[in-house]
Amino acid sequence: MARTTSSSTGGPSAPRNRTPQPLPRRRRTFGDFVKAFLAFVALAALVFGVPGALAYAVGWPLPGGAPSLDWLQQEITVGTFINVLTVVVWLAWAQFTACVLVEVKAALSGVGMPGRVPGAGGSQLLARQLVAALLLVGATAASFAPGLSQFGQSLEGNQKPASAASAQQTPGGLFGQEQAGSAASAVAEQAEQAAAQAGSNAKDGDTKYYRIQPPEGRHHDSMWEIAERHLGDGRRYKEIYQLNKDREQPDGSRLSEASLIRPGWIMEMPADAHGGELVEMPDEAPKVSQDVKEQISDYAKSGDHQQGGGQQGGGQQGDRDTAHITIPEQRPSDAGKGQGQQETPVAGSQSEESSFGLPEALIGAPLLAAGLLGALGRRRRHALWQSAMGAVGGRRGMEPPTPTGGAADVQDALLVGADPEGVRLLDLSLRGLAAALAEESRALPTVYAAWLSNGDLHLQLAQPAGRPPAPWQLGQDQTFWMLARTDAERYEEVETAAPYPGLVSLGTLDDSRLLLNLEAVPGVVSLSGREADRAAVFASVAAELATNGWSDRMTITLVGFGQDLTPLAPNRLRHLDDIEALIETMEAETRQRRGALGAAGHDSVLTGRTGPAQHTRWAPHLVLLAAEPEGDDAVKLAELAADASRLGIGYLVGTESGDLPGAAWEMEITPEGKLLAPLLGLELEAQALPEAQQRAVVELFVDADPGEGEGAGSAGSGRTGATPPFLVDVTEQGRPAVYARLVGTYEIIGLDTPDGERSPLMHEALALLLLHREGVHPRVLSSALWPRGVTEDVRDALIDRLREWLGTEPDGSPRLRADRSGRLTLAKSVVSDLDVLRSLYHEATQGRGANSRAVRGRMLTDALVLVRGPLLADRPQGRYAWLTHEIIDAQLPLLVADIGLALSEFHLEKGRAEKAIEALNASLNSAPGDERLWNELLRATHAVGEPARLRQVAADLVARSGARGVPPRTEALLDELLPTWRSGLTAVG
């Protein structure tokens, strides 16, 4: 939620006044000097007097020589006892002296909280009080040590303050009350103006303040916890940060990073803050001392509320109907300077682990990466089924080609960067909104842009459209509809058309990601900049539109670039050679869409998407034109684009000059990767897909398609194909050191079960490594195990524990190792039943079993015995989410079916139909939808010569086929084997 404050004149919002306010000085009293003098005497006595007295009275307490066994038999005298006590006193003195040095350093530097001396406790508290009292006469105590004003709180243990102001009430301690008062005075005289300002804002609600609390034990106050307690959502800490950034605090320092706050600082809170620790009106808060009232008042004055809150679009705020894009959170005046780059990188950020060399552009584009990864998985599954069903000339085996080089890096970057859950929630949210509006007989509003900010979705409307349907809420004004992530997670799938399929990611601003609705722009969107930079942006837009998960049907026309991108989505992407062909095509489509809208009685495609024909019409057509049109072509394009938003057509056009006729929104991509749109008030970190990564992505998709003529032999039998990437020795001599059963219940033989809560995580990591014998990138491993992110040290600690758990080979080498690229690989002595299954089938059909019938039968039988159920049948809910990115769920049933078919053929060669039926039924348990198994089962049952049994199998097949009906090839086979099958099904049922 953004917070806005209007001026008295009703003018537009403006940046806050950041003018530093002079800190007030508290006049020292005679009592202050007395206390300082006494503190000096006490410190001198404790730091210098104690060691001097010990040295004079006792001397050196430790023995003068090396200890011997005779000492143990000597009598303990009074002198021995005194020496022991002297050593204890010396240790206590050393600890106290360390506390004094730590407190003096912290007080003089004024940076951070004083460090903790181990086991000091009361000694450090006493040192803190004495140092503070001594320094009191030289300057305001708060200027020496942040949080010094609240040192007495630690005497009370876990005592909770009644209010933010009560934190200043220091309970006891040497000079405790005086010290608290002096610290409060450091910010105190700032409050009368805050009270007056609060009165001036009373019509909008009282301004509220919070005072950062001192640490309690190991717990330190944080902005996240403050937002969680007083705003109901820790993710709203950004609002508190923006309200207080760069304002001078009581100790003279300023808030520059949200994670760096100090006890005693004052935070202005958003208007809807609540809770007992807040102070609203200092003059009406009976428990707040006069000093604290003045602090808050003076702090409020430094915010200069009369000039409004953070920038919200500047002077163009009122021009809402002219497509102005505004970030849905309050921004400071310098938000456009790339503050996000100055923040500490989090786990998985692009700056972290750059030495691994993964493409940062894809890691930083979670929606694009999720779309590409999902489309690639679908392509690979389709290729498997094509190969299995004999749709291509040869078999490629159960594994897609293993990517290498740049393609491998790109695939890893997709796995690390993808956010499929974010895509799913975005799709559910948009379709849920469309369904809710349809129930209320309301049209879809025109959406210019969507912002994804900390998981929440903000839609920016072209114009106000009333209150949104629940659980959507109004955002910062009438043109923003907002849906919290927690509400989006409760959405269920609905049968409605995608309302805004033209949304596409352009880049990020701070923690917010902008998706521009290309089909809603009232005119052309122009993009200027260097040709290579423009091409990277165009490629990113094209790839995301072609593979995103929040659209249904779509046409994307690429002109002047992208011919090699068409393999990403051949049904969506089309390429035209020049502008003339584009204008001819779009003139015809514009006429057709205008006529269709008029005939249907719709004023725009948005109303058509909520009607009865929502799934069959009004799909968007988005044009991406990389080369700048000239002369008459530019004018014709502008004329076509003038009415395009109503028709569901969008134009993104590249330009060298930056001056394009009919351009409604003008953007520029800089060599530094910034996407600038000054008239829209935007400066984003651009999302781009550079040329090298384009080629690698296309290579992944091309390699996923089944090739013609690869391998030889019968596609139906599946006896040919590529060699599996990892083969094990299936003889008696090939016993592995570690054996994992993945097909069925997950079991590990050869290792002790790890103790503690880390065991499930280590089992999951081992399963991922076993399914990828080619190696797993460490960042892929961490993103799979911790989808929400994890720090590098935690990931490395897990890898170390996993390496220790797996142990070493007889030669001492670890069973978990890293290859030259840094990817983690397993030794050959670590084997899974899936590895054995693949190896047995390969040996039976292409190895020794190809020339030996006995070997082939034994290996196929052994392989089928290994199939105990689905992959990782007992995996816990909520874990192994990375399996959604894999194709093993398609590979394993096909492999089991191939084994069953080969074993059935083996038995039928000798006329053992019952054995063949047994093998086929075992395979159907794992691959119940495989048409090949059903066809062979019909043939084997027919070979038995029992018509009633054949009719029963046919009835089971028809029942399983359901509304789809029996496949054509199976239907033809039934007509051949059982001509009366149609008439006999009712009797069998």
XYZ file of N, CA and C in Angstrom, residues 799-971:
519
model
N 26.004 -29.616 1.112
C 26.846 -30.393 0.201
C 27.954 -31.095 0.976
N 28.550 -30.414 1.944
C 29.591 -31.045 2.764
C 29.030 -32.229 3.553
N 27.844 -32.061 4.133
C 27.239 -33.165 4.874
C 26.895 -34.332 3.946
N 26.417 -34.003 2.748
C 26.082 -35.050 1.781
C 27.339 -35.793 1.352
N 28.423 -35.071 1.151
C 29.682 -35.710 0.761
C 30.189 -36.624 1.883
N 30.074 -36.166 3.109
C 30.505 -36.986 4.245
C 29.619 -38.221 4.391
N 28.324 -38.049 4.169
C 27.383 -39.168 4.306
C 27.661 -40.256 3.264
N 27.917 -39.857 2.022
C 28.151 -40.824 0.954
C 29.493 -41.530 1.097
N 30.431 -40.900 1.769
C 31.702 -41.555 2.037
C 32.655 -41.500 0.862
N 33.636 -42.385 0.907
C 34.707 -42.363 -0.088
C 34.853 -43.727 -0.744
N 35.517 -43.742 -1.881
C 35.844 -44.953 -2.608
C 37.040 -45.645 -1.942
N 37.314 -46.904 -2.312
C 38.496 -47.577 -1.742
C 39.791 -46.808 -1.950
N 39.896 -46.031 -3.021
C 41.118 -45.256 -3.248
C 41.131 -43.930 -2.502
N 40.084 -43.658 -1.718
C 40.039 -42.444 -0.917
C 39.341 -41.268 -1.566
N 38.957 -41.387 -2.830
C 38.267 -40.277 -3.500
C 36.813 -40.218 -3.041
N 36.252 -39.024 -2.916
C 34.868 -38.903 -2.439
C 33.875 -39.402 -3.491
N 32.774 -39.961 -3.017
C 31.738 -40.426 -3.940
C 30.909 -39.273 -4.487
N 30.952 -38.121 -3.849
C 30.329 -36.902 -4.380
C 31.446 -35.958 -4.747
N 31.526 -35.614 -6.008
C 32.635 -34.805 -6.496
C 32.119 -33.740 -7.449
N 32.970 -32.809 -7.830
C 32.619 -31.730 -8.763
C 33.458 -31.865 -10.018
N 32.817 -31.694 -11.194
C 33.566 -31.767 -12.440
C 34.179 -30.412 -12.751
N 34.741 -30.287 -13.927
C 35.450 -29.054 -14.285
C 34.538 -27.835 -14.328
N 33.269 -28.052 -14.645
C 32.325 -26.936 -14.719
C 31.733 -26.579 -13.361
N 32.112 -27.349 -12.321
C 31.575 -27.088 -10.995
C 30.320 -27.874 -10.670
N 29.834 -28.683 -11.616
C 28.627 -29.454 -11.363
C 28.930 -30.666 -10.485
N 27.997 -30.988 -9.625
C 28.161 -32.093 -8.689
C 27.797 -33.403 -9.379
N 28.652 -34.404 -9.262
C 28.405 -35.707 -9.865
C 28.645 -36.797 -8.834
N 28.036 -37.956 -9.066
C 28.180 -39.106 -8.193
C 29.147 -40.114 -8.795
N 29.849 -40.826 -7.931
C 30.724 -41.898 -8.394
C 29.881 -43.034 -8.961
N 30.517 -43.875 -9.786
C 29.802 -44.978 -10.410
C 29.356 -46.026 -9.402
N 29.925 -45.985 -8.203
C 29.543 -46.965 -7.186
C 28.246 -46.588 -6.487
N 27.711 -45.397 -6.771
C 26.414 -44.973 -6.225
C 25.388 -45.154 -7.333
N 24.444 -46.080 -7.129
C 23.561 -46.526 -8.200
C 22.123 -46.510 -7.700
N 21.189 -46.275 -8.620
C 19.764 -46.374 -8.303
C 19.135 -47.513 -9.092
N 17.970 -47.957 -8.645
C 17.266 -49.006 -9.392
C 16.839 -48.528 -10.766
N 16.657 -47.217 -10.921
C 16.332 -46.682 -12.248
C 17.517 -46.844 -13.188
N 18.743 -46.662 -12.668
C 19.939 -46.917 -13.477
C 20.005 -48.388 -13.897
N 19.715 -49.273 -12.949
C 19.746 -50.709 -13.251
C 18.657 -51.063 -14.264
N 17.480 -50.485 -14.114
C 16.372 -50.746 -15.030
C 16.753 -50.371 -16.459
N 17.314 -49.189 -16.625
C 17.728 -48.755 -17.963
C 18.829 -49.665 -18.512
N 19.776 -50.034 -17.636
C 20.905 -50.843 -18.084
C 20.454 -52.242 -18.478
N 19.540 -52.838 -17.707
C 19.030 -54.168 -18.051
C 18.301 -54.154 -19.396
N 17.476 -53.157 -19.616
C 16.748 -53.085 -20.892
C 17.711 -52.875 -22.058
N 18.719 -52.039 -21.846
C 19.703 -51.800 -22.908
C 20.492 -53.073 -23.212
N 20.917 -53.786 -22.167
C 21.673 -55.024 -22.394
C 20.802 -56.083 -23.070
N 19.525 -56.137 -22.679
C 18.638 -57.157 -23.244
C 18.334 -56.908 -24.706
N 18.270 -55.675 -25.123
C 17.844 -55.365 -26.493
C 18.984 -54.961 -27.413
N 20.079 -54.411 -26.867
C 21.182 -53.944 -27.715
C 22.529 -54.511 -27.300
N 22.586 -55.133 -26.137
C 23.849 -55.689 -25.673
C 23.905 -57.185 -25.860
N 24.264 -57.882 -24.774
C 24.432 -59.338 -24.876
C 23.122 -60.048 -25.209
N 22.000 -59.498 -24.746
C 20.724 -60.155 -24.991
C 20.283 -60.114 -26.436
N 20.860 -59.234 -27.237
C 20.470 -59.146 -28.642
C 20.839 -60.416 -29.399
N 21.895 -61.126 -28.944
C 22.348 -62.342 -29.623
C 22.112 -63.595 -28.798
N 21.509 -63.444 -27.645
C 21.274 -64.604 -26.786
C 19.859 -64.530 -26.241
N 19.024 -65.481 -26.669
C 17.639 -65.467 -26.234
C 17.533 -65.673 -24.725
N 18.344 -66.551 -24.164
C 18.274 -66.828 -22.729
C 18.643 -65.587 -21.910
N 19.695 -64.912 -22.341
C 20.115 -63.688 -21.626
C 19.035 -62.624 -21.723
N 18.459 -62.484 -22.925
C 17.417 -61.464 -23.106
C 16.222 -61.738 -22.195
N 15.744 -62.955 -22.124
C 14.594 -63.267 -21.292
C 14.867 -63.032 -19.822
N 16.080 -63.458 -19.374
C 16.400 -63.269 -17.960
C 16.486 -61.791 -17.587
N 17.113 -60.990 -18.443
C 17.289 -59.562 -18.128
C 15.967 -58.809 -18.166
N 15.115 -59.124 -19.131
C 13.820 -58.447 -19.193
C 12.957 -58.807 -17.985
N 13.015 -60.068 -17.576
C 12.255 -60.475 -16.389
C 12.777 -59.776 -15.142
N 14.121 -59.717 -14.988
C 14.712 -59.024 -13.843
C 14.335 -57.542 -13.834
N 14.298 -56.948 -15.023
C 13.961 -55.527 -15.099
C 12.532 -55.274 -14.644
N 11.608 -56.115 -15.079
C 10.212 -55.900 -14.720
C 9.979 -56.109 -13.223
N 10.767 -56.998 -12.613
C 10.647 -57.219 -11.171
C 11.042 -55.962 -10.391
N 11.936 -55.153 -10.935
C 12.378 -53.936 -10.234
C 11.276 -52.884 -10.114
N 10.257 -52.963 -10.943
C 9.212 -51.933 -10.954
C 8.244 -52.217 -9.810
N 8.369 -51.430 -8.732
C 7.558 -51.637 -7.529
C 6.471 -50.585 -7.366
N 6.369 -49.655 -8.301
C 5.378 -48.599 -8.185
C 5.850 -47.350 -8.887
N 5.157 -46.227 -8.678
C 5.582 -44.967 -9.299
C 6.855 -44.436 -8.665
N 7.472 -43.486 -9.328
C 8.723 -42.914 -8.854
C 8.517 -42.212 -7.514
N 9.375 -42.543 -6.533
C 9.352 -41.908 -5.208
C 7.924 -41.876 -4.672
N 7.345 -43.057 -4.564
C 5.913 -43.163 -4.254
C 5.554 -42.555 -2.910
N 6.489 -42.557 -1.953
C 6.170 -42.085 -0.606
C 6.739 -40.706 -0.313
N 7.033 -39.933 -1.359
C 7.642 -38.629 -1.095
C 6.675 -37.738 -0.315
N 7.170 -36.990 0.658
C 6.290 -36.162 1.495
C 5.696 -35.007 0.709
N 4.497 -34.615 1.104
C 3.835 -33.501 0.439
C 4.600 -32.213 0.688
N 4.732 -31.427 -0.348
C 5.441 -30.161 -0.223
C 6.904 -30.240 -0.586
N 7.445 -31.445 -0.733
C 8.836 -31.587 -1.133
C 8.901 -32.170 -2.548
N 10.093 -32.204 -3.126
C 10.326 -32.729 -4.468
C 9.536 -31.949 -5.518
N 9.327 -30.646 -5.257
C 8.604 -29.835 -6.245
C 9.374 -29.737 -7.553
N 10.691 -29.935 -7.507
C 11.501 -29.837 -8.722
C 11.149 -30.922 -9.733
N 10.449 -31.981 -9.305
C 10.063 -33.029 -10.248
C 9.119 -32.505 -11.334
N 8.440 -31.383 -11.062
C 7.566 -30.809 -12.092
C 8.364 -30.316 -13.289
N 9.656 -30.039 -13.089
C 10.515 -29.603 -14.199
C 11.118 -30.778 -14.954
N 10.941 -31.983 -14.428
C 11.566 -33.153 -15.032
C 10.592 -33.833 -16.005
N 11.132 -34.744 -16.815
C 10.278 -35.541 -17.698
C 10.316 -37.013 -17.300
N 10.848 -37.275 -16.103
C 10.923 -38.652 -15.651
C 9.539 -39.262 -15.497
N 8.533 -38.412 -15.178
C 7.171 -38.938 -15.054
C 6.655 -39.473 -16.381
N 7.199 -39.006 -17.504
C 6.845 -39.551 -18.814
C 7.806 -40.654 -19.234
N 9.070 -40.547 -18.822
C 10.059 -41.539 -19.230
C 9.824 -42.898 -18.592
N 9.566 -42.914 -17.288
C 9.460 -44.182 -16.582
C 8.321 -45.058 -17.109
N 7.099 -44.544 -17.291
C 6.040 -45.416 -17.847
C 6.378 -45.939 -19.237
N 7.007 -45.102 -20.063
C 7.366 -45.574 -21.399
C 8.426 -46.665 -21.337
N 9.384 -46.506 -20.422
C 10.421 -47.521 -20.270
C 9.815 -48.838 -19.791
N 8.921 -48.766 -18.814
C 8.264 -49.979 -18.310
C 7.438 -50.626 -19.429
N 6.760 -49.797 -20.212
C 5.968 -50.345 -21.328
C 6.867 -51.031 -22.348
N 8.013 -50.412 -22.648
C 8.930 -51.044 -23.594
C 9.418 -52.388 -23.071
N 9.706 -52.463 -21.762
C 10.153 -53.728 -21.179
C 9.041 -54.776 -21.281
N 7.804 -54.374 -20.954
C 6.676 -55.304 -21.044
C 6.441 -55.792 -22.451
N 6.547 -54.888 -23.425
C 6.344 -55.293 -24.816
C 7.425 -56.264 -25.272
N 8.681 -55.965 -24.887
C 9.771 -56.847 -25.294
C 9.638 -58.219 -24.645
N 9.245 -58.267 -23.372
C 9.092 -59.546 -22.692
C 7.894 -60.322 -23.242
N 6.821 -59.618 -23.598
C 5.667 -60.279 -24.214
C 6.052 -60.904 -25.540
N 6.796 -60.181 -26.326
C 7.254 -60.712 -27.608
C 8.137 -61.946 -27.399
N 8.984 -61.862 -26.368
C 9.855 -62.984 -26.055
C 9.043 -64.250 -25.765
N 7.977 -64.112 -24.987
C 7.161 -65.284 -24.646
C 6.300 -65.749 -25.819
N 5.767 -64.829 -26.583
C 4.903 -65.224 -27.697
C 5.676 -65.961 -28.778
N 6.984 -65.689 -28.880
C 7.791 -66.417 -29.861
C 7.776 -67.922 -29.597
N 7.615 -68.289 -28.325
C 7.551 -69.702 -27.950
C 6.124 -70.153 -27.641
N 5.144 -69.305 -27.973
C 3.757 -69.673 -27.777
C 3.287 -69.613 -26.336
N 4.002 -68.913 -25.468
C 3.604 -68.826 -24.072
C 2.737 -67.587 -23.873
N 1.476 -67.671 -24.331
C 0.579 -66.506 -24.282
C 0.283 -66.085 -22.849
N 0.125 -67.038 -21.936
C -0.188 -66.676 -20.556
C 0.950 -65.872 -19.925
N 2.187 -66.299 -20.191
C 3.335 -65.548 -19.691
C 3.374 -64.132 -20.272
N 3.037 -64.029 -21.570
C 2.999 -62.711 -22.212
C 1.941 -61.821 -21.570
N 0.763 -62.394 -21.308
C -0.312 -61.631 -20.669
C 0.122 -61.169 -19.276
N 0.808 -62.036 -18.559
C 1.294 -61.680 -17.224
C 2.260 -60.493 -17.283
N 3.181 -60.514 -18.239
C 4.140 -59.407 -18.392
C 3.431 -58.110 -18.783
N 2.460 -58.201 -19.667
C 1.737 -56.997 -20.104
C 0.907 -56.408 -18.973
N 0.248 -57.256 -18.187
C -0.532 -56.741 -17.061
C 0.364 -56.071 -16.024
N 1.554 -56.637 -15.798
C 2.495 -56.006 -14.862
C 2.918 -54.624 -15.361
N 3.133 -54.515 -16.665
C 3.522 -53.208 -17.221
C 2.370 -52.216 -17.173
N 1.133 -52.682 -17.368
C -0.018 -51.781 -17.335
C -0.231 -51.161 -15.960
N 0.266 -51.808 -14.918
C 0.160 -51.211 -13.587
C 0.916 -49.891 -13.502
N 2.012 -49.775 -14.248
C 2.809 -48.545 -14.245
C 2.504 -47.647 -15.430
N 1.989 -48.215 -16.530
C 1.693 -47.426 -17.734
C 0.297 -47.748 -18.223
N -0.738 -47.415 -17.440
C -2.105 -47.830 -17.803
C -2.640 -47.158 -19.054
N -2.056 -46.046 -19.468
C -2.583 -45.357 -20.633
C -1.840 -45.640 -21.918
N -0.894 -46.562 -21.902
C -0.084 -46.837 -23.094
C -0.882 -47.702 -24.075
N -1.210 -47.156 -25.215
C -2.011 -47.860 -26.221
C -1.314 -49.110 -26.719
N 0.018 -49.087 -26.769
C 0.748 -50.239 -27.288
C 0.542 -51.469 -26.405
N 0.520 -51.262 -25.087
C 0.323 -52.383 -24.172
C -1.060 -53.001 -24.350
N -2.070 -52.169 -24.505
C -3.425 -52.683 -24.696
C -3.537 -53.470 -26.013
N -2.907 -52.947 -27.039
C -2.953 -53.661 -28.320
C -2.280 -55.031 -28.223
N -1.119 -55.098 -27.560
C -0.440 -56.385 -27.408
C -1.219 -57.309 -26.488
N -1.903 -56.720 -25.469
C -2.713 -57.552 -24.587
C -3.880 -58.174 -25.351
N -4.480 -57.410 -26.264
C -5.548 -57.966 -27.103
C -5.017 -59.101 -27.972
N -3.837 -58.935 -28.539
C -3.262 -59.992 -29.395
C -2.931 -61.239 -28.569
N -2.325 -61.019 -27.384
C -1.957 -62.175 -26.558
C -3.191 -62.910 -26.057
N -4.226 -62.162 -25.680
C -5.464 -62.806 -25.218
C -6.142 -63.538 -26.364
N -6.096 -62.981 -27.541
C -6.668 -63.659 -28.713
C -5.926 -64.954 -28.983
N -4.622 -64.939 -28.713
C -3.830 -66.149 -28.956
C -4.214 -67.279 -28.013
N -4.777 -66.947 -26.850
C -5.221 -67.973 -25.897
C -6.394 -68.750 -26.473
N -7.202 -68.078 -27.289
C -8.337 -68.746 -27.915
C -9.575 -68.789 -27.055
N -9.777 -67.806 -26.172
C -10.966 -67.753 -25.320
C -11.713 -66.449 -25.624
N -12.774 -66.495 -26.486
C -13.490 -65.274 -26.877
C -14.057 -64.496 -25.686
N -14.580 -65.186 -24.678
C -15.155 -64.486 -23.527
C -14.096 -63.641 -22.814
N -12.906 -64.210 -22.702
C -11.808 -63.463 -22.053
C -11.396 -62.256 -22.888
N -11.399 -62.430 -24.213
C -11.070 -61.320 -25.099
C -12.119 -60.212 -24.991
N -13.405 -60.619 -24.902
C -14.454 -59.595 -24.746
C -14.285 -58.829 -23.431
N -13.850 -59.518 -22.388
C -13.650 -58.845 -21.107
C -12.522 -57.794 -21.198
N -11.446 -58.185 -21.871
C -10.343 -57.228 -22.062
C -10.820 -56.026 -22.878
N -11.605 -56.294 -23.924
C -12.135 -55.199 -24.747
C -13.032 -54.287 -23.914
N -13.863 -54.883 -23.040
C -14.741 -54.069 -22.196
C -13.933 -53.198 -21.238
N -12.864 -53.769 -20.654
C -12.000 -52.989 -19.758
C -11.354 -51.825 -20.512
N -10.937 -52.092 -21.735
C -10.296 -51.056 -22.544
C -11.267 -49.929 -22.860
N -12.489 -50.263 -23.262
C -13.479 -49.238 -23.588
C -13.828 -48.415 -22.358
N -13.973 -49.090 -21.211
C -14.295 -48.365 -19.988
C -13.178 -47.401 -19.610
N -11.932 -47.813 -19.788
C -10.815 -46.949 -19.464
C -10.711 -45.774 -20.437
N -11.087 -45.989 -21.671
C -10.989 -44.919 -22.680
C -11.951 -43.784 -22.393
N -13.103 -44.072 -21.761
C -14.040 -43.035 -21.371
C -14.626 -42.300 -22.546
N -14.855 -40.981 -22.338
C -15.522 -40.175 -23.359
C -14.674 -40.002 -24.604
N -13.358 -40.162 -24.479
C -12.492 -39.987 -25.643
C -12.700 -41.077 -26.673
N -13.148 -42.228 -26.205
C -13.345 -43.345 -27.125
C -12.067 -44.121 -27.351
N -12.214 -45.258 -27.988
C -11.075 -46.123 -28.271
C -10.229 -45.483 -29.375
N -8.893 -45.472 -29.234
C -8.037 -44.903 -30.284
C -8.265 -45.605 -31.623
N -8.075 -44.897 -32.723
C -8.387 -45.469 -34.047
C -7.646 -46.770 -34.336
N -6.349 -46.842 -34.008
C -5.604 -48.064 -34.318
C -6.092 -49.244 -33.458
N -6.446 -48.959 -32.212
C -6.984 -50.020 -31.353
C -8.357 -50.462 -31.846
N -9.148 -49.496 -32.294
C -10.471 -49.832 -32.829
C -10.341 -50.745 -34.043
